[in-house]
Short mmCIF file of C-alpha atoms and ligand atoms in Angstrom, two decimals:
data_model
loop_
_atom_site.label_atom_id
_atom_site.label_comp_id
_atom_site.label_asym_id
_atom_site.label_seq_id
_atom_site.Cartn_x
_atom_site.Cartn_y
_atom_site.Cartn_z
CA MET A 20 13.57 -51.87 -23.77
CA ASN A 21 15.89 -54.56 -22.44
CA LYS A 22 16.89 -55.30 -18.87
CA ASN A 23 20.18 -53.39 -19.10
CA SER A 24 18.44 -50.12 -19.85
CA LEU A 25 17.18 -50.06 -16.27
CA ILE A 26 20.70 -50.02 -14.81
CA ILE A 27 21.82 -46.61 -13.55
CA TYR A 28 25.33 -46.08 -14.86
CA PRO A 29 28.02 -44.11 -13.02
CA LEU A 30 28.48 -40.62 -14.47
CA PHE A 31 32.01 -41.24 -15.81
CA LEU A 32 30.66 -43.99 -18.06
CA LEU A 33 28.06 -41.67 -19.51
CA THR A 34 30.47 -38.82 -20.21
CA ALA A 35 32.92 -41.27 -21.80
CA ALA A 36 30.28 -41.93 -24.44
CA ILE A 37 30.72 -38.47 -26.01
CA PRO A 38 34.47 -38.28 -26.67
CA SER A 39 34.47 -36.06 -29.76
CA VAL A 40 33.92 -32.78 -27.90
CA VAL A 41 36.73 -33.40 -25.45
CA PRO A 42 39.74 -33.62 -27.79
CA ALA A 43 38.26 -30.83 -29.90
CA GLN A 44 38.37 -28.40 -27.00
CA SER A 45 41.64 -29.61 -25.58
CA LEU A 46 43.39 -28.90 -28.87
CA VAL A 47 42.46 -25.22 -28.75
CA LYS A 48 44.78 -22.89 -26.87
CA GLU A 49 42.74 -21.88 -23.85
CA ASP A 50 44.37 -18.49 -23.53
CA SER A 51 43.59 -17.29 -27.01
CA VAL A 52 40.83 -14.71 -27.29
CA GLN A 53 40.49 -15.53 -30.97
CA SER A 54 40.20 -19.26 -30.28
CA ASN A 55 37.48 -18.58 -27.75
CA LYS A 56 35.60 -16.47 -30.28
CA TYR A 57 35.92 -19.16 -32.97
CA ARG A 58 34.84 -21.89 -30.59
CA GLU A 59 31.88 -19.89 -29.37
CA THR A 60 30.72 -19.10 -32.90
CA ALA A 61 31.21 -22.70 -34.06
CA ASN A 62 29.17 -23.86 -31.07
CA GLN A 63 26.41 -21.40 -31.86
CA ILE A 64 26.32 -22.57 -35.48
CA VAL A 65 25.96 -26.22 -34.43
CA THR A 66 23.37 -25.65 -31.72
CA THR A 67 21.31 -23.30 -33.91
CA ALA A 68 21.29 -25.72 -36.85
CA LEU A 69 20.37 -28.70 -34.68
CA LYS A 70 17.73 -26.90 -32.66
CA GLU A 71 15.98 -24.81 -35.32
CA ARG A 72 16.08 -27.36 -38.20
CA LYS A 73 15.24 -24.58 -40.64
CA GLY A 74 17.24 -26.12 -43.46
CA TYR A 75 15.56 -29.48 -42.93
CA GLU A 76 12.12 -27.85 -43.14
CA ALA A 77 13.21 -26.00 -46.28
CA LEU A 78 14.32 -29.35 -47.76
CA ARG A 79 10.89 -30.81 -46.95
CA ASN A 80 9.19 -28.05 -48.98
CA PHE A 81 11.78 -28.20 -51.74
CA CYS A 82 11.18 -31.96 -52.12
CA ILE A 83 7.42 -31.43 -52.46
CA ILE A 84 8.16 -29.93 -55.90
CA GLY A 85 9.17 -33.42 -57.05
CA PRO A 86 12.07 -34.56 -59.25
CA ARG A 87 14.00 -31.76 -60.99
CA LEU A 88 15.69 -33.11 -64.09
CA SER A 89 17.31 -30.33 -66.15
CA GLY A 90 14.99 -28.92 -68.77
CA SER A 91 11.83 -30.09 -66.98
CA ARG A 92 9.03 -27.82 -65.80
CA ASN A 93 9.75 -28.95 -62.23
CA SER A 94 13.35 -27.79 -62.49
CA LEU A 95 12.14 -24.27 -63.34
CA ILE A 96 9.69 -24.32 -60.43
CA ALA A 97 12.57 -25.37 -58.13
CA ILE A 98 14.80 -22.59 -59.50
CA ASN A 99 12.15 -19.99 -58.77
CA TRP A 100 11.42 -21.45 -55.36
CA VAL A 101 15.07 -21.26 -54.29
CA LYS A 102 15.50 -17.77 -55.74
CA ASN A 103 12.48 -16.49 -53.78
CA LYS A 104 13.68 -18.23 -50.61
CA MET A 105 17.06 -16.52 -50.93
CA ILE A 106 15.38 -13.12 -51.43
CA GLU A 107 13.12 -13.72 -48.39
CA SER A 108 16.08 -14.67 -46.22
CA GLY A 109 17.58 -11.21 -46.83
CA LEU A 110 20.71 -11.96 -48.85
CA ASP A 111 22.47 -8.90 -50.27
CA THR A 112 22.26 -10.06 -53.89
CA VAL A 113 20.31 -12.86 -55.58
CA TRP A 114 20.46 -13.59 -59.29
CA LEU A 115 19.86 -16.20 -61.97
CA GLN A 116 22.64 -17.11 -64.36
CA PRO A 117 21.22 -18.32 -67.72
CA VAL A 118 22.37 -21.75 -68.97
CA LYS A 119 21.23 -23.94 -71.88
CA VAL A 120 20.70 -27.52 -70.76
CA PRO A 121 19.90 -30.90 -72.34
CA HIS A 122 16.25 -31.92 -72.19
CA TRP A 123 15.39 -35.61 -72.04
CA GLU A 124 11.99 -36.99 -71.10
CA ARG A 125 11.18 -40.47 -69.82
CA GLY A 126 7.70 -40.56 -71.38
CA ASN A 127 4.90 -42.87 -70.26
CA VAL A 128 5.77 -46.27 -71.70
CA GLU A 129 8.46 -48.25 -69.90
CA LYS A 130 8.16 -52.01 -70.00
CA ALA A 131 10.37 -55.10 -70.11
CA MET A 132 8.65 -58.46 -70.54
CA ILE A 133 9.83 -62.02 -71.12
CA LEU A 134 8.53 -63.78 -74.21
CA ASN A 135 9.22 -67.00 -76.08
CA SER A 136 9.50 -69.07 -72.90
CA ILE A 137 7.02 -71.62 -71.62
CA LYS A 138 8.12 -71.14 -68.05
CA PHE A 139 8.65 -67.37 -67.88
CA ASN A 140 6.32 -65.97 -70.55
CA GLY A 141 4.70 -62.69 -69.57
CA ARG A 142 6.97 -62.08 -66.57
CA GLU A 143 7.72 -58.36 -66.34
CA LEU A 144 10.96 -56.91 -65.00
CA ASN A 145 11.27 -53.79 -62.88
CA ILE A 146 13.17 -51.35 -65.09
CA LEU A 147 13.96 -47.68 -65.63
CA ALA A 148 15.31 -46.26 -68.87
CA LEU A 149 18.77 -44.79 -68.43
CA GLY A 150 18.89 -41.01 -68.71
CA GLY A 151 19.49 -40.05 -72.34
CA SER A 152 18.40 -43.40 -73.81
CA ILE A 153 16.54 -43.45 -77.08
CA GLY A 154 13.08 -45.02 -77.07
CA THR A 155 12.04 -48.15 -78.97
CA PRO A 156 9.73 -48.32 -81.98
CA THR A 157 6.07 -48.33 -80.84
CA GLU A 158 5.88 -52.11 -81.26
CA GLY A 159 8.98 -52.49 -79.06
CA ILE A 160 12.07 -54.59 -79.68
CA SER A 161 12.43 -58.22 -78.71
CA ALA A 162 15.61 -60.22 -78.73
CA ASN A 163 17.48 -63.04 -77.04
CA VAL A 164 19.63 -62.00 -74.11
CA ILE A 165 23.29 -62.67 -73.41
CA GLU A 166 24.67 -61.99 -69.95
CA VAL A 167 28.19 -60.62 -69.43
CA ARG A 168 29.93 -59.16 -66.43
CA SER A 169 32.46 -56.96 -68.18
CA PHE A 170 33.41 -55.34 -71.48
CA GLU A 171 36.27 -57.85 -71.74
CA GLU A 172 33.81 -60.73 -71.53
CA LEU A 173 31.62 -59.06 -74.17
CA GLU A 174 34.64 -58.67 -76.44
CA LYS A 175 35.39 -62.39 -76.10
CA ARG A 176 31.78 -63.28 -76.92
CA LYS A 177 31.33 -60.66 -79.63
CA ASP A 178 30.25 -63.24 -82.22
CA GLU A 179 27.18 -64.01 -80.09
CA ALA A 180 26.19 -60.39 -79.61
CA LYS A 181 24.63 -59.57 -82.98
CA SER A 182 20.90 -58.75 -82.76
CA LYS A 183 20.86 -59.57 -79.03
CA ILE A 184 20.10 -57.57 -75.91
CA ILE A 185 23.25 -57.41 -73.80
CA PHE A 186 22.70 -57.89 -70.07
CA PHE A 187 25.53 -56.30 -68.06
CA SER A 188 25.20 -57.98 -64.67
CA ARG A 189 28.30 -57.18 -62.60
CA PRO A 190 27.10 -55.92 -59.20
CA ILE A 191 28.75 -53.28 -57.05
CA ASP A 192 31.59 -54.95 -55.10
CA GLN A 193 30.26 -54.97 -51.55
CA SER A 194 33.68 -55.77 -50.05
CA ILE A 195 34.94 -52.22 -50.72
CA LEU A 196 34.59 -49.91 -47.71
CA ASN A 197 34.11 -46.68 -49.65
CA THR A 198 30.89 -47.08 -51.63
CA PHE A 199 31.84 -44.25 -54.03
CA GLU A 200 34.86 -46.30 -55.04
CA ALA A 201 32.75 -49.45 -55.35
CA TYR A 202 30.17 -47.58 -57.45
CA SER A 203 32.78 -46.12 -59.77
CA LYS A 204 34.21 -49.60 -60.42
CA ALA A 205 30.84 -50.86 -61.69
CA ALA A 206 29.53 -47.71 -63.41
CA ASP A 207 31.25 -48.33 -66.77
CA GLN A 208 28.47 -50.81 -67.63
CA ARG A 209 25.78 -48.16 -67.26
CA VAL A 210 27.69 -45.25 -68.78
CA PHE A 211 29.28 -46.99 -71.78
CA GLY A 212 27.29 -50.27 -72.07
CA ALA A 213 25.17 -49.03 -75.00
CA ILE A 214 28.30 -48.08 -76.96
CA GLU A 215 30.01 -51.40 -76.27
CA GLY A 216 26.86 -53.35 -77.16
CA ALA A 217 26.35 -51.41 -80.40
CA LYS A 218 29.95 -52.12 -81.43
CA TYR A 219 29.07 -55.80 -81.84
CA GLY A 220 25.60 -55.37 -83.33
CA ALA A 221 23.46 -55.61 -80.19
CA VAL A 222 19.96 -54.09 -80.36
CA GLY A 223 19.56 -53.11 -76.71
CA VAL A 224 21.19 -53.08 -73.29
CA ILE A 225 19.92 -53.95 -69.81
CA VAL A 226 22.16 -53.18 -66.83
CA ARG A 227 21.96 -54.47 -63.25
CA SER A 228 21.17 -51.44 -61.07
CA LEU A 229 24.15 -49.89 -59.33
CA THR A 230 22.93 -50.31 -55.78
CA THR A 231 24.27 -51.43 -52.42
CA LYS A 232 20.82 -52.67 -51.43
CA TYR A 233 19.44 -56.02 -52.48
CA ASP A 234 15.96 -54.82 -53.36
CA ASN A 235 14.12 -54.53 -56.64
CA VAL A 236 14.14 -50.74 -57.08
CA PRO A 237 15.81 -49.81 -60.38
CA HIS A 238 18.46 -47.06 -60.35
CA THR A 239 18.80 -44.85 -63.40
CA GLY A 240 21.76 -42.62 -64.30
CA ASN A 241 23.67 -41.15 -67.15
CA MET A 242 24.77 -43.00 -70.29
CA HIS A 243 26.55 -42.08 -73.52
CA TYR A 244 26.27 -42.73 -77.22
CA VAL A 245 28.81 -42.01 -79.96
CA ASP A 246 27.84 -40.74 -83.41
CA SER A 247 29.90 -43.42 -85.15
CA LEU A 248 27.72 -46.29 -83.86
CA PRO A 249 23.98 -47.03 -83.88
CA LYS A 250 22.12 -45.85 -80.78
CA VAL A 251 20.42 -48.67 -78.91
CA PRO A 252 17.93 -48.35 -76.02
CA ALA A 253 19.38 -48.91 -72.53
CA VAL A 254 17.63 -49.64 -69.24
CA ALA A 255 18.53 -50.46 -65.65
CA VAL A 256 16.86 -53.40 -63.93
CA GLY A 257 16.21 -53.88 -60.19
CA TYR A 258 18.81 -55.99 -58.37
CA LEU A 259 16.43 -58.87 -57.61
CA ASP A 260 15.08 -58.93 -61.15
CA ALA A 261 18.68 -58.95 -62.40
CA ASP A 262 19.18 -62.15 -60.39
CA PHE A 263 15.91 -63.49 -61.79
CA LEU A 264 16.93 -62.71 -65.38
CA SER A 265 20.34 -64.27 -64.87
CA ASN A 266 18.77 -67.53 -63.65
CA ALA A 267 16.00 -67.47 -66.26
CA ILE A 268 18.37 -67.27 -69.25
CA LYS A 269 20.46 -70.10 -67.78
CA GLU A 270 17.33 -72.23 -67.60
CA ASP A 271 15.90 -71.08 -70.92
CA PRO A 272 18.55 -69.56 -73.22
CA ASN A 273 15.98 -69.09 -75.98
CA LEU A 274 13.78 -66.70 -74.03
CA LYS A 275 13.38 -63.24 -75.46
CA LEU A 276 13.14 -59.91 -73.73
CA LYS A 277 10.75 -57.34 -75.12
CA LEU A 278 11.46 -53.66 -74.40
CA ASN A 279 8.96 -50.86 -74.92
CA LEU A 280 10.16 -47.32 -74.17
CA ASP A 281 8.94 -43.95 -75.37
CA CYS A 282 11.63 -41.77 -73.81
CA GLN A 283 13.11 -39.09 -76.05
CA THR A 284 15.60 -36.24 -76.25
CA LEU A 285 14.10 -32.81 -77.03
CA PRO A 286 15.92 -29.64 -78.09
CA ASP A 287 18.09 -27.99 -75.41
CA ALA A 288 16.11 -25.90 -72.92
CA GLN A 289 16.71 -22.58 -71.17
CA SER A 290 17.64 -22.95 -67.54
CA TYR A 291 19.57 -21.18 -64.77
CA ASN A 292 22.05 -21.43 -61.92
CA VAL A 293 20.68 -19.77 -58.78
CA ILE A 294 23.18 -17.56 -56.97
CA GLY A 295 22.85 -15.58 -53.74
CA GLU A 296 25.44 -13.84 -51.61
CA ILE A 297 26.25 -11.95 -48.45
CA ARG A 298 28.76 -9.24 -49.23
CA GLY A 299 31.95 -9.28 -47.17
CA SER A 300 32.36 -6.42 -44.70
CA GLU A 301 36.17 -6.07 -45.02
CA TYR A 302 37.26 -7.97 -48.15
CA PRO A 303 34.19 -8.04 -50.41
CA ASP A 304 36.30 -8.96 -53.46
CA GLU A 305 37.39 -12.24 -51.90
CA ILE A 306 34.70 -14.82 -52.62
CA ILE A 307 33.88 -18.08 -50.88
CA VAL A 308 31.50 -20.26 -52.88
CA VAL A 309 29.37 -22.85 -51.13
CA SER A 310 27.41 -25.07 -53.50
CA GLY A 311 25.23 -28.01 -54.42
CA HIS A 312 23.35 -28.95 -57.59
CA LEU A 313 19.76 -28.02 -57.99
CA ASP A 314 18.81 -30.56 -60.64
CA SER A 315 18.13 -34.20 -59.84
CA ARG A 316 17.28 -37.38 -61.66
CA ASP A 317 13.66 -37.64 -62.80
CA VAL A 318 12.58 -40.22 -60.21
CA GLY A 319 12.11 -39.85 -56.44
CA ASP A 320 12.55 -36.41 -54.84
CA GLY A 321 16.28 -36.07 -55.45
CA ALA A 322 16.38 -35.52 -51.68
CA HIS A 323 19.92 -36.71 -51.01
CA ASP A 324 21.10 -36.08 -54.60
CA ASP A 325 21.28 -33.20 -54.41
CA GLY A 326 18.36 -31.41 -52.80
CA ALA A 327 20.26 -31.80 -49.54
CA GLY A 328 23.45 -30.19 -50.84
CA SER A 329 21.51 -27.34 -52.45
CA ILE A 330 19.60 -26.54 -49.28
CA GLN A 331 22.69 -27.00 -47.08
CA ALA A 332 24.56 -24.46 -49.24
CA SER A 333 21.69 -21.97 -48.93
CA GLU A 334 21.39 -22.69 -45.22
CA VAL A 335 25.03 -21.77 -44.59
CA LEU A 336 24.15 -18.19 -45.56
CA ASP A 337 20.87 -18.33 -43.69
CA ILE A 338 22.63 -19.44 -40.49
CA PHE A 339 24.97 -16.44 -40.82
CA ASN A 340 21.94 -14.15 -41.04
CA ARG A 341 20.09 -15.85 -38.19
CA LEU A 342 23.14 -15.53 -35.93
CA ASN A 343 23.90 -12.02 -37.18
CA ILE A 344 27.41 -13.05 -38.22
CA LYS A 345 28.82 -10.42 -40.57
CA PRO A 346 31.39 -12.20 -42.75
CA LYS A 347 34.60 -10.35 -43.58
CA ARG A 348 34.68 -11.95 -47.02
CA THR A 349 31.85 -12.45 -49.54
CA ILE A 350 29.94 -15.70 -49.13
CA ARG A 351 28.17 -16.89 -52.26
CA ALA A 352 25.76 -19.83 -52.51
CA VAL A 353 25.81 -21.26 -56.04
CA LEU A 354 23.15 -23.84 -56.88
CA PHE A 355 24.27 -25.39 -60.14
CA ILE A 356 21.86 -26.73 -62.75
CA ASN A 357 22.54 -29.85 -64.83
CA GLU A 358 25.16 -31.70 -62.79
CA GLU A 359 23.41 -34.98 -63.59
CA ASN A 360 23.59 -34.95 -67.37
CA GLY A 361 26.03 -32.43 -68.73
CA SER A 362 27.39 -30.11 -66.00
CA MET A 363 26.37 -27.15 -68.15
CA GLY A 364 25.65 -25.02 -65.06
CA ALA A 365 29.11 -25.61 -63.60
CA LYS A 366 30.76 -24.95 -66.96
CA GLU A 367 28.86 -21.66 -67.31
CA TYR A 368 29.84 -20.52 -63.82
CA GLY A 369 33.43 -21.62 -64.45
CA VAL A 370 33.62 -19.41 -67.55
CA PHE A 371 32.10 -16.52 -65.57
CA ALA A 372 34.64 -17.02 -62.76
CA ASP A 373 37.44 -17.00 -65.32
CA THR A 374 36.38 -14.07 -67.46
CA SER A 375 35.20 -11.86 -64.59
CA LYS A 376 38.55 -12.44 -62.85
CA GLN A 377 36.73 -12.55 -59.52
CA ASN A 378 38.94 -13.76 -56.72
CA HIS A 379 37.51 -17.10 -55.60
CA ILE A 380 39.51 -18.01 -52.53
CA ALA A 381 37.57 -21.24 -52.00
CA ALA A 382 34.70 -23.25 -53.48
CA ILE A 383 32.90 -25.84 -51.35
CA GLU A 384 30.50 -28.49 -52.67
CA SER A 385 28.03 -30.83 -50.99
CA ASP A 386 26.96 -33.64 -53.32
CA ARG A 387 27.46 -36.91 -51.47
CA GLY A 388 24.19 -37.17 -49.59
CA ALA A 389 23.06 -35.78 -46.25
CA PHE A 390 24.51 -38.34 -43.89
CA ASN A 391 26.67 -37.78 -40.79
CA PRO A 392 29.73 -35.57 -41.35
CA LEU A 393 33.08 -37.28 -41.79
CA GLY A 394 35.55 -34.86 -43.39
CA PHE A 395 36.53 -32.51 -46.19
CA ASN A 396 38.33 -33.49 -49.41
CA ILE A 397 40.53 -30.64 -50.66
CA ASP A 398 41.96 -30.08 -54.11
CA THR A 399 44.99 -27.79 -54.10
CA ASP A 400 48.71 -28.12 -54.73
CA SER A 401 49.45 -26.24 -51.53
CA ILE A 402 50.13 -28.54 -48.59
CA LYS A 403 50.38 -25.38 -46.50
CA LEU A 404 46.75 -24.53 -47.23
CA ILE A 405 45.61 -28.05 -46.38
CA LYS A 406 47.51 -27.78 -43.10
CA LYS A 407 45.79 -24.49 -42.43
CA ILE A 408 42.33 -26.05 -42.85
CA GLU A 409 43.51 -28.98 -40.74
CA SER A 410 44.43 -26.59 -37.94
CA TRP A 411 40.71 -25.71 -37.73
CA LEU A 412 39.70 -29.27 -36.83
CA PRO A 413 39.12 -28.34 -33.19
CA TYR A 414 36.21 -26.17 -34.35
CA LEU A 415 35.06 -28.38 -37.23
CA LYS A 416 34.89 -31.31 -34.83
CA LEU A 417 32.06 -29.58 -33.01
CA ALA A 418 29.92 -30.52 -36.06
CA GLY A 419 31.38 -34.03 -36.30
CA ILE A 420 34.15 -33.45 -38.86
CA SER A 421 37.08 -35.82 -38.14
CA TRP A 422 39.61 -35.10 -40.90
CA VAL A 423 40.65 -33.13 -43.93
CA ARG A 424 42.61 -34.72 -46.75
CA LYS A 425 43.93 -34.00 -50.23
CA GLY A 426 41.97 -34.85 -53.37
CA GLY A 427 38.48 -35.70 -54.62
CA SER A 428 36.62 -32.43 -53.96
CA GLY A 429 33.63 -32.39 -56.35
CA SER A 430 32.56 -32.32 -59.98
CA ASP A 431 30.81 -28.93 -60.17
CA ILE A 432 33.45 -26.90 -58.31
CA SER A 433 36.21 -28.52 -60.37
CA LYS A 434 35.06 -26.14 -63.12
CA ILE A 435 36.00 -23.11 -60.98
CA LYS A 436 39.61 -23.36 -62.02
CA ASN A 437 40.74 -20.16 -60.37
CA ALA A 438 39.54 -21.15 -56.87
CA LYS A 439 42.57 -21.50 -54.61
CA LEU A 440 40.84 -24.31 -52.73
CA GLN A 441 38.19 -26.70 -54.01
CA ILE A 442 36.63 -28.45 -51.05
CA GLY A 443 34.21 -31.40 -51.07
CA TYR A 444 32.06 -32.08 -48.03
CA VAL A 445 32.27 -35.80 -47.19
CA PRO A 446 29.57 -37.46 -45.10
CA VAL A 447 29.32 -41.15 -44.20
CA ASN A 448 28.65 -43.04 -47.45
CA GLN A 449 27.42 -46.52 -46.46
CA ARG A 450 23.75 -45.98 -47.38
CA TYR A 451 24.03 -43.43 -50.20
CA PHE A 452 23.96 -45.96 -53.04
CA ASP A 453 20.94 -47.74 -51.54
CA ILE A 454 18.85 -44.87 -52.87
CA HIS A 455 21.02 -42.93 -55.37
CA HIS A 456 19.25 -42.11 -58.70
CA SER A 457 16.21 -44.17 -57.72
CA PRO A 458 12.58 -43.65 -56.68
CA SER A 459 13.81 -44.31 -53.11
CA ASP A 460 15.72 -41.01 -52.91
CA VAL A 461 12.93 -39.24 -51.04
CA PHE A 462 12.76 -36.67 -48.24
CA GLU A 463 11.88 -39.35 -45.65
CA GLU A 464 15.34 -40.88 -46.19
CA VAL A 465 17.02 -37.72 -44.87
CA HIS A 466 17.63 -37.57 -41.13
CA PRO A 467 17.22 -34.06 -39.69
CA ARG A 468 20.26 -34.17 -37.36
CA GLU A 469 22.57 -35.69 -39.95
CA PHE A 470 21.40 -33.14 -42.52
CA GLU A 471 21.78 -30.16 -40.16
CA LEU A 472 25.24 -31.24 -39.03
CA GLY A 473 26.31 -31.07 -42.68
CA SER A 474 25.07 -27.48 -42.95
CA ALA A 475 26.79 -26.65 -39.67
CA ALA A 476 30.09 -28.24 -40.70
CA MET A 477 30.17 -26.18 -43.90
CA ALA A 478 29.04 -23.03 -42.09
CA ILE A 479 31.93 -23.36 -39.60
CA LEU A 480 34.40 -23.88 -42.43
CA VAL A 481 33.00 -20.89 -44.34
CA TYR A 482 33.10 -18.77 -41.17
CA LEU A 483 36.79 -19.54 -40.57
CA LEU A 484 37.67 -18.95 -44.24
CA SER A 485 35.85 -15.65 -44.04
CA GLU A 486 37.60 -14.59 -40.83
CA GLU A 487 41.12 -15.65 -41.78
CA GLY A 488 41.28 -15.73 -45.57
CA LEU A 489 44.06 -17.80 -47.09
ZN1 LIG B 183 24.55 -35.32 -57.31
#
């Protein structure tokens, strides 16, 4: 406590500290019965979510299952857990939609060690194999390392690349405000590094972790191979060890890096999307999807990515039941499997949406972490529909939503081509890539109020879509 905290402030100063509620209410026509009903319901949704924290407690239990990579035993446990939770919460219909998914396993051996160097011999680096990487022979591979910061630089130095391990070391650009944009500008190294390395005869790839935090926790993620080139093992290294490696090879260019990995790809596995719905009371054939992805990377709890989105989507329906709100239109929670390495769940649901000709008026996705609400990204060609959602800001603001804008909704719902609106929930993103795809993405990193406000924001949006339609 500092000295200032003992000062008793005049009341007007205290009320001025909570401005968001004031403009929200002033924008609503006071004389409208409907506006009053919407505002009252939106308020109830927010206060119930914040006070009861039922979604947050569900997320705690969900995270106890552990990481849920597609094809793993854990992912099937998580699928069953969510299905049973939906049945218990009294949804009208709950079902599993079968999907075949890739099945990759990290294995038990994962080691990177420096050899052939008087100064650094035996020094181990903190690494994680990239998802989908091949393993090494049992005796490992060892090779000299060349550091590059881009594919262009590798192309220029291609004559040096043969039989080497390529170290892609370009960090996320911290000067960019939107960390998703910063991440996407550095992610080519992780996703395509093994292909680019193999082009010039490299034997392995090590990539600086895509993180906004300067710690030594490695961040995994997806990568690709092509059939026309040899497959080489690929790993991510912790940010601090990336700095270490960069300095070490400057000091001792002859050092070698030895990689031992026993990760492997197994045959595709049977898995499922989990789907639950509340049937609409007036327009049951008009469907509003609210979604997240149930799978995660195979490290950490996948708490933010995307345990949070999955449980928020389920909680939207649960809040409706707890508040006894009977939606006019059908609300369907879809928890997709396999967003992380193939999007097979989204593709399967997309085909179902297409062939069944069900009328999806909107599909909402939460897959950007469980931080404080900011806005909604909307994909549609209709400016009129965006304006309509924008006109609901007075109610959405009660959960902290400040804006709606065109574009960038979400990867899973983009497969529901016949949805009139595809809507991505956007929370604050400054800390998301501190923990994304890493052992640090654990339940303890999720703040209950921030998480619950996300559920509430989506529940208000779903409520208004259900009341008004499009
Ligand atoms: Zn995700």
